[in-house]
Short mmCIF file of C-alpha atoms and ligand atoms in Angstrom, two decimals:
data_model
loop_
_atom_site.label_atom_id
_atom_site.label_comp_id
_atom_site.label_asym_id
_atom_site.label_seq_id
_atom_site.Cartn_x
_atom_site.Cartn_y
_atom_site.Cartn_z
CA UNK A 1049 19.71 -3.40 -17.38
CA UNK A 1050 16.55 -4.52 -17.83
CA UNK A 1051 14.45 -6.53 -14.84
CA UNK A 1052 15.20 -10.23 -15.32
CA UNK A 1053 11.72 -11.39 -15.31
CA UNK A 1054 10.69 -9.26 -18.17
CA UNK A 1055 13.80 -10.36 -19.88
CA UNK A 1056 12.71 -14.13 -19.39
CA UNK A 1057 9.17 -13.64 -20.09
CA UNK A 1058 9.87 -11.99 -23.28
CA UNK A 1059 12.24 -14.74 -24.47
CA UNK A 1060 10.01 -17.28 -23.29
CA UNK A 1061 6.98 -15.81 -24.77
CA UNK A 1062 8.86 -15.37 -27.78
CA UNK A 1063 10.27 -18.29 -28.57
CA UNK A 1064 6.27 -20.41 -27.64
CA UNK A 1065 4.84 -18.10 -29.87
CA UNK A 1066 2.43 -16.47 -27.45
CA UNK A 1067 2.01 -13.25 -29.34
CA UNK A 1068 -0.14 -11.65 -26.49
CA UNK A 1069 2.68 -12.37 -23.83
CA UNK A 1070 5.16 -11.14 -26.35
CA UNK A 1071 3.52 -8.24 -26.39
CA UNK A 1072 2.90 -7.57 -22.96
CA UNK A 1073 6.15 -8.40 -21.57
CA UNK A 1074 8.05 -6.13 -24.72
CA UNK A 1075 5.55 -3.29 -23.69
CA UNK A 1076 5.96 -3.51 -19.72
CA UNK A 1077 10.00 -3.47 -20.74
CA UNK A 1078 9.76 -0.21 -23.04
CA UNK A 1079 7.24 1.58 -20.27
CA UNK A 1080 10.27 0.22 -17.43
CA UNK A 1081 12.37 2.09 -19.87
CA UNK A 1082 10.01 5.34 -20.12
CA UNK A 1083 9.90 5.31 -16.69
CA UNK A 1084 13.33 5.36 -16.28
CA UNK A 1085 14.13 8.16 -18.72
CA UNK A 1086 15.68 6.12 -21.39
CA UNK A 1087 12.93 8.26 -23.79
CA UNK A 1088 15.77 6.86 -27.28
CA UNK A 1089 16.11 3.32 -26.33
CA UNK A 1090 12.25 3.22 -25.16
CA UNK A 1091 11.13 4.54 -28.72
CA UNK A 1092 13.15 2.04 -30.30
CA UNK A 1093 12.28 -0.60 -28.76
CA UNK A 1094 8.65 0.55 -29.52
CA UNK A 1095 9.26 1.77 -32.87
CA UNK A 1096 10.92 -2.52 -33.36
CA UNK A 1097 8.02 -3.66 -32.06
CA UNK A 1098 5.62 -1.77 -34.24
CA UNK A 1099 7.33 -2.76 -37.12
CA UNK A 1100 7.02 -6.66 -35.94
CA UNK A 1101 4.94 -8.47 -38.13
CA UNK A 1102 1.90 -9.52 -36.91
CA UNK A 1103 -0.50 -11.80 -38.59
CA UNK A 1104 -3.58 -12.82 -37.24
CA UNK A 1105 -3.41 -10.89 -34.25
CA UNK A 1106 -5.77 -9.06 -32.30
CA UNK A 1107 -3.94 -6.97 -30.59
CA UNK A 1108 -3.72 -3.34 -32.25
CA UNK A 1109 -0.02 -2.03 -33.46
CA UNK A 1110 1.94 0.77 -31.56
CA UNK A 1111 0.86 4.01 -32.32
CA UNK A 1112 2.92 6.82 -32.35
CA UNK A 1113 2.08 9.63 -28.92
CA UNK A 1114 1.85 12.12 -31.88
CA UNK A 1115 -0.94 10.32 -33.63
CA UNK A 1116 -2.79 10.16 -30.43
CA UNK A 1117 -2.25 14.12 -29.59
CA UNK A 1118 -5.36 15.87 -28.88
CA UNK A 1119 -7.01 12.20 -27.32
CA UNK A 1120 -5.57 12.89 -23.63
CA UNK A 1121 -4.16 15.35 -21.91
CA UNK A 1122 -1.35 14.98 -19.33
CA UNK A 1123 -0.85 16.39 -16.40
CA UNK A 1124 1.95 16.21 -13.44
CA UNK A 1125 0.18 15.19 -10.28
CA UNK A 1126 0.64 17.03 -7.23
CA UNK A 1127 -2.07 16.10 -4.75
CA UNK A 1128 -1.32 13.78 -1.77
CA UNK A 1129 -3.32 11.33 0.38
CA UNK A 1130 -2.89 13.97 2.87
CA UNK A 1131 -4.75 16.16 1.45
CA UNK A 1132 -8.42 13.89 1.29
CA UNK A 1133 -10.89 13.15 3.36
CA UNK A 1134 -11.69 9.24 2.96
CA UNK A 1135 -14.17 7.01 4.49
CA UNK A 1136 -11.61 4.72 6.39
CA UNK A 1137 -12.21 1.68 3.94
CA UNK A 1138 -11.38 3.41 1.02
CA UNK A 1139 -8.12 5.04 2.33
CA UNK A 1140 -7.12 1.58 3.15
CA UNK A 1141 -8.09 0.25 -0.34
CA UNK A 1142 -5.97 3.28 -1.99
CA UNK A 1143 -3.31 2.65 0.15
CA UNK A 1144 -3.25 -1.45 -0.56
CA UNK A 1145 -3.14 0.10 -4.09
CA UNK A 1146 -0.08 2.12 -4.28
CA UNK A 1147 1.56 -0.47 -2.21
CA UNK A 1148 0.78 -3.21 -5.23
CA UNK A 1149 2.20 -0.61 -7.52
CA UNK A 1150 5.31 0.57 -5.23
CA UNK A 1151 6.23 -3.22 -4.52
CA UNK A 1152 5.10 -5.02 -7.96
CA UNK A 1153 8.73 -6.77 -8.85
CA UNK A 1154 7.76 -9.00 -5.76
CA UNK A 1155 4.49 -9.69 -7.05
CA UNK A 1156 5.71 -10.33 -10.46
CA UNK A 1157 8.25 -12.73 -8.91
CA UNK A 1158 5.42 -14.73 -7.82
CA UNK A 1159 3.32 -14.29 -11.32
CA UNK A 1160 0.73 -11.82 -10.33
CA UNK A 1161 0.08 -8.58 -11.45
CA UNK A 1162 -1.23 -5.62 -8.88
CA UNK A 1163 -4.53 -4.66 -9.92
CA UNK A 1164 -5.18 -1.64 -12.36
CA UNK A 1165 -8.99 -1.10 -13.06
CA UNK A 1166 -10.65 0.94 -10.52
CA UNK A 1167 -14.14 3.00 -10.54
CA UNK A 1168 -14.57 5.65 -8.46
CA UNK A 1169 -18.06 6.38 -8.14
CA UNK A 1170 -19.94 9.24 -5.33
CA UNK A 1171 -21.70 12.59 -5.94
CA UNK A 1172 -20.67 16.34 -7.51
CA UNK A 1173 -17.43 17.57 -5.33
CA UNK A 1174 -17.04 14.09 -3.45
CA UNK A 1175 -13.37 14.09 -4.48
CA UNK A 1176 -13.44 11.53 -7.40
CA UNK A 1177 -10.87 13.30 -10.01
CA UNK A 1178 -8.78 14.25 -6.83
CA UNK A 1179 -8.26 10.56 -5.82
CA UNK A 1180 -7.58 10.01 -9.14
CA UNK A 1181 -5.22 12.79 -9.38
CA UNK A 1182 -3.76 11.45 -6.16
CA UNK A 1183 -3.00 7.88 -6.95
CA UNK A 1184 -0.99 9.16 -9.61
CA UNK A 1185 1.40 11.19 -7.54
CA UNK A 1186 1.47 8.34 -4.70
CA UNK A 1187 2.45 5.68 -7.37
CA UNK A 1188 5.00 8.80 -8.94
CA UNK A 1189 3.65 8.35 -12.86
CA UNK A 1190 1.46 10.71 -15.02
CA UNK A 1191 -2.10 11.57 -15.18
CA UNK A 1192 -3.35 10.78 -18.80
CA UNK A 1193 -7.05 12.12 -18.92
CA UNK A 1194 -9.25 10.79 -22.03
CA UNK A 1195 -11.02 13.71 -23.74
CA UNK A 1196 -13.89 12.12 -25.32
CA UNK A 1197 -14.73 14.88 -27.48
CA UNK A 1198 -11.39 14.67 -29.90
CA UNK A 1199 -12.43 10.41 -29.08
CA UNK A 1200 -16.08 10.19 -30.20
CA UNK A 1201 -15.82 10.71 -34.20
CA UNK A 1202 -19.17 12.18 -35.89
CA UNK A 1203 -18.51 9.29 -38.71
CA UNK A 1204 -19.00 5.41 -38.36
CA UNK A 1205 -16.30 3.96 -37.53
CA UNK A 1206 -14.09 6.97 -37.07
CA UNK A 1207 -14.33 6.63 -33.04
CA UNK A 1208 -13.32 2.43 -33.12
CA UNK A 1209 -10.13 3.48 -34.48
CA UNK A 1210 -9.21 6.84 -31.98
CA UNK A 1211 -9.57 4.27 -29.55
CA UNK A 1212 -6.82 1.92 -30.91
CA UNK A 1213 -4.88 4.52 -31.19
CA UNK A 1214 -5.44 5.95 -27.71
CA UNK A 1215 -4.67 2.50 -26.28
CA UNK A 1216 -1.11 2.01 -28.24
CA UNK A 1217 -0.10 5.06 -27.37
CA UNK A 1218 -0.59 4.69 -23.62
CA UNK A 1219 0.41 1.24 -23.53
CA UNK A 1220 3.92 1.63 -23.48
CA UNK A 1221 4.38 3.72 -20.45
CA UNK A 1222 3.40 3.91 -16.73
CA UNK A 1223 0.55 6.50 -15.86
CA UNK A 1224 -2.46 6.80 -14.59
CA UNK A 1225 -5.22 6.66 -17.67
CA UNK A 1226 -8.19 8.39 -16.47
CA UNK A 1227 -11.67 8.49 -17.91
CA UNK A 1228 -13.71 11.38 -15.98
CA UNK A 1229 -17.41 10.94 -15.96
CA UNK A 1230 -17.37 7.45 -17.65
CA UNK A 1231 -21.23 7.43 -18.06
CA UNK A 1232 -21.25 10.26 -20.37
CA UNK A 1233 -19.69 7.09 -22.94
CA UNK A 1234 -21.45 3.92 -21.67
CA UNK A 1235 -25.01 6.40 -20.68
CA UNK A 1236 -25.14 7.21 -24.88
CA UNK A 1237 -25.55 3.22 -25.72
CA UNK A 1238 -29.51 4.01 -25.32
CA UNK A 1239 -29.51 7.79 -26.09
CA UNK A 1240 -28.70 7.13 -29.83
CA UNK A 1241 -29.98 6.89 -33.17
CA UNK A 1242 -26.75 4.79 -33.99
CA UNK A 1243 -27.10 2.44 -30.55
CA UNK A 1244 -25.45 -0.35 -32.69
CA UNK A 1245 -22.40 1.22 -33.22
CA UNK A 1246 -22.14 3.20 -29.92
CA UNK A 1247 -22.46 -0.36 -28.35
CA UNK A 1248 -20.05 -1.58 -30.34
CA UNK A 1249 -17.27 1.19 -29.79
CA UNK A 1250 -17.99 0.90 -25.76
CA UNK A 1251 -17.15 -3.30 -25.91
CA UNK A 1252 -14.57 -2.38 -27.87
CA UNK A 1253 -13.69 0.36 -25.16
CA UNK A 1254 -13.76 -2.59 -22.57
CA UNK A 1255 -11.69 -5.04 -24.34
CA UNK A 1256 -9.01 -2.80 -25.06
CA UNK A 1257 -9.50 -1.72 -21.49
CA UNK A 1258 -8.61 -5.76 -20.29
CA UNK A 1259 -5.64 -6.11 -22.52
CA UNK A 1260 -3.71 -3.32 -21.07
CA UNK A 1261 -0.79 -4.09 -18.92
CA UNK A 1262 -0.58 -3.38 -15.08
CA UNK A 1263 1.87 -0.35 -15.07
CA UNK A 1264 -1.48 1.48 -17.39
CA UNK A 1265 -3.46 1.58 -14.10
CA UNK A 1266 -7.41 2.69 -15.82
CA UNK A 1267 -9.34 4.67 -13.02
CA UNK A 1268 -13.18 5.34 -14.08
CA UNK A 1269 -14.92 7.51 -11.87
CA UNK A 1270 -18.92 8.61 -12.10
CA UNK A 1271 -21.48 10.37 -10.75
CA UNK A 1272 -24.25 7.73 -11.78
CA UNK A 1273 -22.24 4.29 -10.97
CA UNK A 1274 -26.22 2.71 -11.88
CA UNK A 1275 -25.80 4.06 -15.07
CA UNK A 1276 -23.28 1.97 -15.98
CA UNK A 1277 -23.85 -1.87 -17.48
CA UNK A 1278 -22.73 -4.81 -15.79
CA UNK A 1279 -20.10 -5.26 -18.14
CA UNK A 1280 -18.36 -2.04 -16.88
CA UNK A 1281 -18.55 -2.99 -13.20
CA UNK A 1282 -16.99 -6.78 -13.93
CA UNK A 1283 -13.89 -5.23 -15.34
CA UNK A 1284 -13.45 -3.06 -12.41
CA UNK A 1285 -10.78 -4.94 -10.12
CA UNK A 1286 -11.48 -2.32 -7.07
CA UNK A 1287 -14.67 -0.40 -6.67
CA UNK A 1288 -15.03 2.54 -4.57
CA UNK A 1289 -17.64 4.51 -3.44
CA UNK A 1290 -16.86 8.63 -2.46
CA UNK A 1291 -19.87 9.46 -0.21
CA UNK A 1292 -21.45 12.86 0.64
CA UNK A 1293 -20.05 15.08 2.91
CA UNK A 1294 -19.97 14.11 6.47
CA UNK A 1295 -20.09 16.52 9.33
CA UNK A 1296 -16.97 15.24 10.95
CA UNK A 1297 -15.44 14.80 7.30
CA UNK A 1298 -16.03 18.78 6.78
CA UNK A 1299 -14.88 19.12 10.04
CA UNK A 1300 -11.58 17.48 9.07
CA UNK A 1301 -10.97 19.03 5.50
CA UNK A 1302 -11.19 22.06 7.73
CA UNK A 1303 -8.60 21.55 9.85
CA UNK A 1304 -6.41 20.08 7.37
CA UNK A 1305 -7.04 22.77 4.87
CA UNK A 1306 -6.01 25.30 7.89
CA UNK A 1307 -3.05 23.88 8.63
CA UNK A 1308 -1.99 23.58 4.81
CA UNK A 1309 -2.78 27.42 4.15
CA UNK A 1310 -2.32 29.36 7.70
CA UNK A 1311 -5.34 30.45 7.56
CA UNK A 1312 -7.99 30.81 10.36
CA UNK A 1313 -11.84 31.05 10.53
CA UNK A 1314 -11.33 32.66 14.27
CA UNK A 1315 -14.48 30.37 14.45
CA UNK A 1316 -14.82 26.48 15.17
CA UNK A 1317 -14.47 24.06 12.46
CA UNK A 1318 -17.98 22.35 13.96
CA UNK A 1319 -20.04 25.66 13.62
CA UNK A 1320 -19.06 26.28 10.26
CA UNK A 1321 -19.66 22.51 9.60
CA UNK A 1322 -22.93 22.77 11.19
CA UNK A 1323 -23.78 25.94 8.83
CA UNK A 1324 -22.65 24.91 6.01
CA UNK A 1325 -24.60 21.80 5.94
CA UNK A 1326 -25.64 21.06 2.46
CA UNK A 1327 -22.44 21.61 0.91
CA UNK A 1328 -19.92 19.27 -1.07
CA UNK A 1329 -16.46 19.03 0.06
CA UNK A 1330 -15.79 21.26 -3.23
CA UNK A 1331 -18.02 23.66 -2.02
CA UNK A 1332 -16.61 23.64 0.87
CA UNK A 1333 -13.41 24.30 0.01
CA UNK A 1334 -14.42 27.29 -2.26
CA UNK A 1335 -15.58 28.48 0.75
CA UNK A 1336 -12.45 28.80 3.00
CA UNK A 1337 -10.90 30.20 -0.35
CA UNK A 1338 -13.40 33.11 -0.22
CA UNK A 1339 -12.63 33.44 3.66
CA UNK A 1340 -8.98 33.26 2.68
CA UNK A 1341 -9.12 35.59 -0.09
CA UNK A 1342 -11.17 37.99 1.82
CA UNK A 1343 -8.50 37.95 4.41
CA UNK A 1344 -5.40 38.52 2.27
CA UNK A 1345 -7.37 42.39 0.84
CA UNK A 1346 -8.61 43.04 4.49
CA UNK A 1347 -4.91 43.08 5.36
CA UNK A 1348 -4.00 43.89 8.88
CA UNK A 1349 -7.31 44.68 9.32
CA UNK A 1350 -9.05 41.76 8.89
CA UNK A 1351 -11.19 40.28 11.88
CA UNK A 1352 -11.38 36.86 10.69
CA UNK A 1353 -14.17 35.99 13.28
CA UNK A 1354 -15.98 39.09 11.01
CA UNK A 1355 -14.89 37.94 7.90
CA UNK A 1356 -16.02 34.39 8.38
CA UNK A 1357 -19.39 35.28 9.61
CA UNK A 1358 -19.95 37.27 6.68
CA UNK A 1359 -19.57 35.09 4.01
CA UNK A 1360 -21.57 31.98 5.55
CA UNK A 1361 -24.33 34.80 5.06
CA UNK A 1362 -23.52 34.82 1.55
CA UNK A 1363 -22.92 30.74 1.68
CA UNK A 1364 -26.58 30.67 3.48
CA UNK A 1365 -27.78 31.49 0.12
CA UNK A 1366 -26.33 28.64 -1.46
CA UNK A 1367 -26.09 26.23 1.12
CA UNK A 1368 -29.68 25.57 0.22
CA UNK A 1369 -29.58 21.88 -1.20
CA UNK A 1370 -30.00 21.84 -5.36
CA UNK A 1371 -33.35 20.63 -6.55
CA UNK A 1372 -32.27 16.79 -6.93
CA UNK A 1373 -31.92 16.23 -10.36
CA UNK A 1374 -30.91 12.75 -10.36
CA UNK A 1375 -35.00 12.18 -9.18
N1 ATP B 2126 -12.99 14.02 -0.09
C1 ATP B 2126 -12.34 15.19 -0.24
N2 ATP B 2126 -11.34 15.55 0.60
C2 ATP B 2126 -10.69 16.72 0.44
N3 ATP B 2126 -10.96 17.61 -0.54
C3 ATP B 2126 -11.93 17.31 -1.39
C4 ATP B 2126 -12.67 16.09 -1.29
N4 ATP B 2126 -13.58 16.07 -2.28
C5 ATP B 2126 -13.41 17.20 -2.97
N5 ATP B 2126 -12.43 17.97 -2.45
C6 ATP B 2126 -11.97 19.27 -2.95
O1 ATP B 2126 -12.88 19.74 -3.92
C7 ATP B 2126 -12.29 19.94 -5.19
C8 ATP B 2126 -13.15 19.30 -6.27
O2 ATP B 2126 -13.24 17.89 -6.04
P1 ATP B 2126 -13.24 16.83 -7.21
O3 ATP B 2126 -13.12 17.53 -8.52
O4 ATP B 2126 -12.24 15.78 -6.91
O5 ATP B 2126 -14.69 16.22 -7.05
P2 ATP B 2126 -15.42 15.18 -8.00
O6 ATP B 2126 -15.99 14.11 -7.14
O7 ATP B 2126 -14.51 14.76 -9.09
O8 ATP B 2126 -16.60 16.07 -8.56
P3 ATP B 2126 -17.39 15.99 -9.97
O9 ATP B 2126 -18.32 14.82 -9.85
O10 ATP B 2126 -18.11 17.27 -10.03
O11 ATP B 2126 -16.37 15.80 -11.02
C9 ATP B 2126 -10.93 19.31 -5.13
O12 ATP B 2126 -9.99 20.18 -5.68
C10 ATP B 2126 -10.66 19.05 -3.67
O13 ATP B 2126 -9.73 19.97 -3.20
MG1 MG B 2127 -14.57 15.11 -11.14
#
């Protein structure tokens, strides 16, 4: 049985002739029914709905998830919260999040929706994609990332229309819809012979963006947040910034990472924190996989004091910070 407040918006939409409401309450019932594994009744109701005549409206038809194959790909999430290393705020703003999402039938039941548009915006290895990856396991729905290559068309026109049919095919279920390095679309605005249509497929990018429905939660995340136009950043209901790696952050994916794995540096966490200064929390965990990995062909043998020591000579090499490129 279907929630009852869906049930009465949909009527109630439906019989005021608010085709927008109509819409959004019919979608948030068949992605209810996604989510619960009622895949037949779900397409139905989807395949009714696309069928629905629809004049005058502005809102693009159903698509079809084979028409939009190739657009995303999908992935089960796995990582936790656990797992991260967050600047207290943010945790706390993730966490509000996945509440909003866990416990949305009372919001509903007061007429408000929990938020869905988030940018994530920090430097190389900060942990962007993994928060994104993460919010998808915590709320328990899919991780839909947008591959712009199959979505930016080489003819006019061409990418407009991949984008409608990215957006009705999402629509109607609950996931995470992720766009990785969002500059790389809204940077090419100026970068372009054809900056008139590039504009005009990226406001079309952030109106479809506002018309999707809650359970579609869109995550952005960047490396150059400045890059982005004002219009981007308005959208964005929660905003959060992944900073560089901290000392007592490395010091804590450290430990964490230890515990996780088994593994030990037969060193402290702080000394390899202090060595390893320059390095990304990516980097950093590449680095306890090389320890690890050096450990497991050592065998019985391995000194892990030795083995440590040995490859933060090799890390010394790279721990040298990168020519900034970003000036
Ligand atoms: N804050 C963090 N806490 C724990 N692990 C992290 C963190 N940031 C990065 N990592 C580890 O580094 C790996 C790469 O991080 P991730 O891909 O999320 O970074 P990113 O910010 O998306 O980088 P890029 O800008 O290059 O896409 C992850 O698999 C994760 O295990
Ligand atoms: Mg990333």
């Amino acid at each position: 049985m279907a929630r009852s407040d869906l049930l009465l918006a949909l009527v109630q939409s439906g019989a005021g002739g608010d085709e927008l409401a109509f819409r959004r309450a019919a979608e948030a019932l068949i992605a209810e029914e996604n989510a619960k594994k009622h895949g037949i009744l779900a397409s139905q109701l989807a395949d009714a709905l696309t069928r629905r005549k629809n004049p005058g409206s502005s809102v693009s038809p159903l698509s079809r998830p084979q028409e939009s194959a190739g657009l995303y790909y999908e992935t089960e999430p796995t990582r936790r919260m656990t797992e991260l290393v967050l600047p207290t705020a943010v945790r706390q703003a993730t966490t509000d999040l996945i509440e909003e999402h866990h416990r949305r039938d009372l919001l509903r039941s007061h007429g408000i929706e929990p938020r869905h548009r988030i940018l994530l915006e920090g430097p190389p290895g900060s942990g962007k994609t993994t928060l994104a990856e993460t919010i998808a396991t915590e709320i328990a729905v899919p991780l839909l990332t947008v591959r712009y290559e199959a979505l930016i068309g080489s003819f006019l026109g061409e990418t407009a229309s991949r984008l409608d049919v990215l957006f009705s095919a999402v629509r109607i279920r609950p996931c995470v819809l992720f766009f990785d390095e969002f500059d790389a679309v809204a940077k090419e605005r100026g970068d372009t012979h054809e900056t008139g249509e590039i504009k005009r497929v990226v406001s079309s990018l952030l109106v479809q963006i506002d018309r999707l429905p809650s359970h579609v939660i869109v995550i952005a995340a960047t490396n150059h947040a400045e890059l982005l136009d004002r219009a981007v950043w308005r959208r964005m209901q929660i905003r959060l910034s992944l900073p560089k790696a901290t000392r007592a952050g490395k010091i804590e994916l450290l430990r964490s990472w230890s515990a996780r794995t088994g593994v030990t540096f037969g060193k402290s966490e702080r000394s390899i924190a202090d060595r390893l200064r320059h390095v990304s929390y990516a980097e950093l965990e590449d680095f306890a996989e090389d320890v690890q990995r050096r450990q497991i062909l050592d065998g019985f043998d391995a000194d892990p004091s030795a083995v440590t020591e040995r490859l933060l000579k090799v890390w010394a090499n790279r721990a040298k910070p990168m020519p900034d490129l970003d000036g």
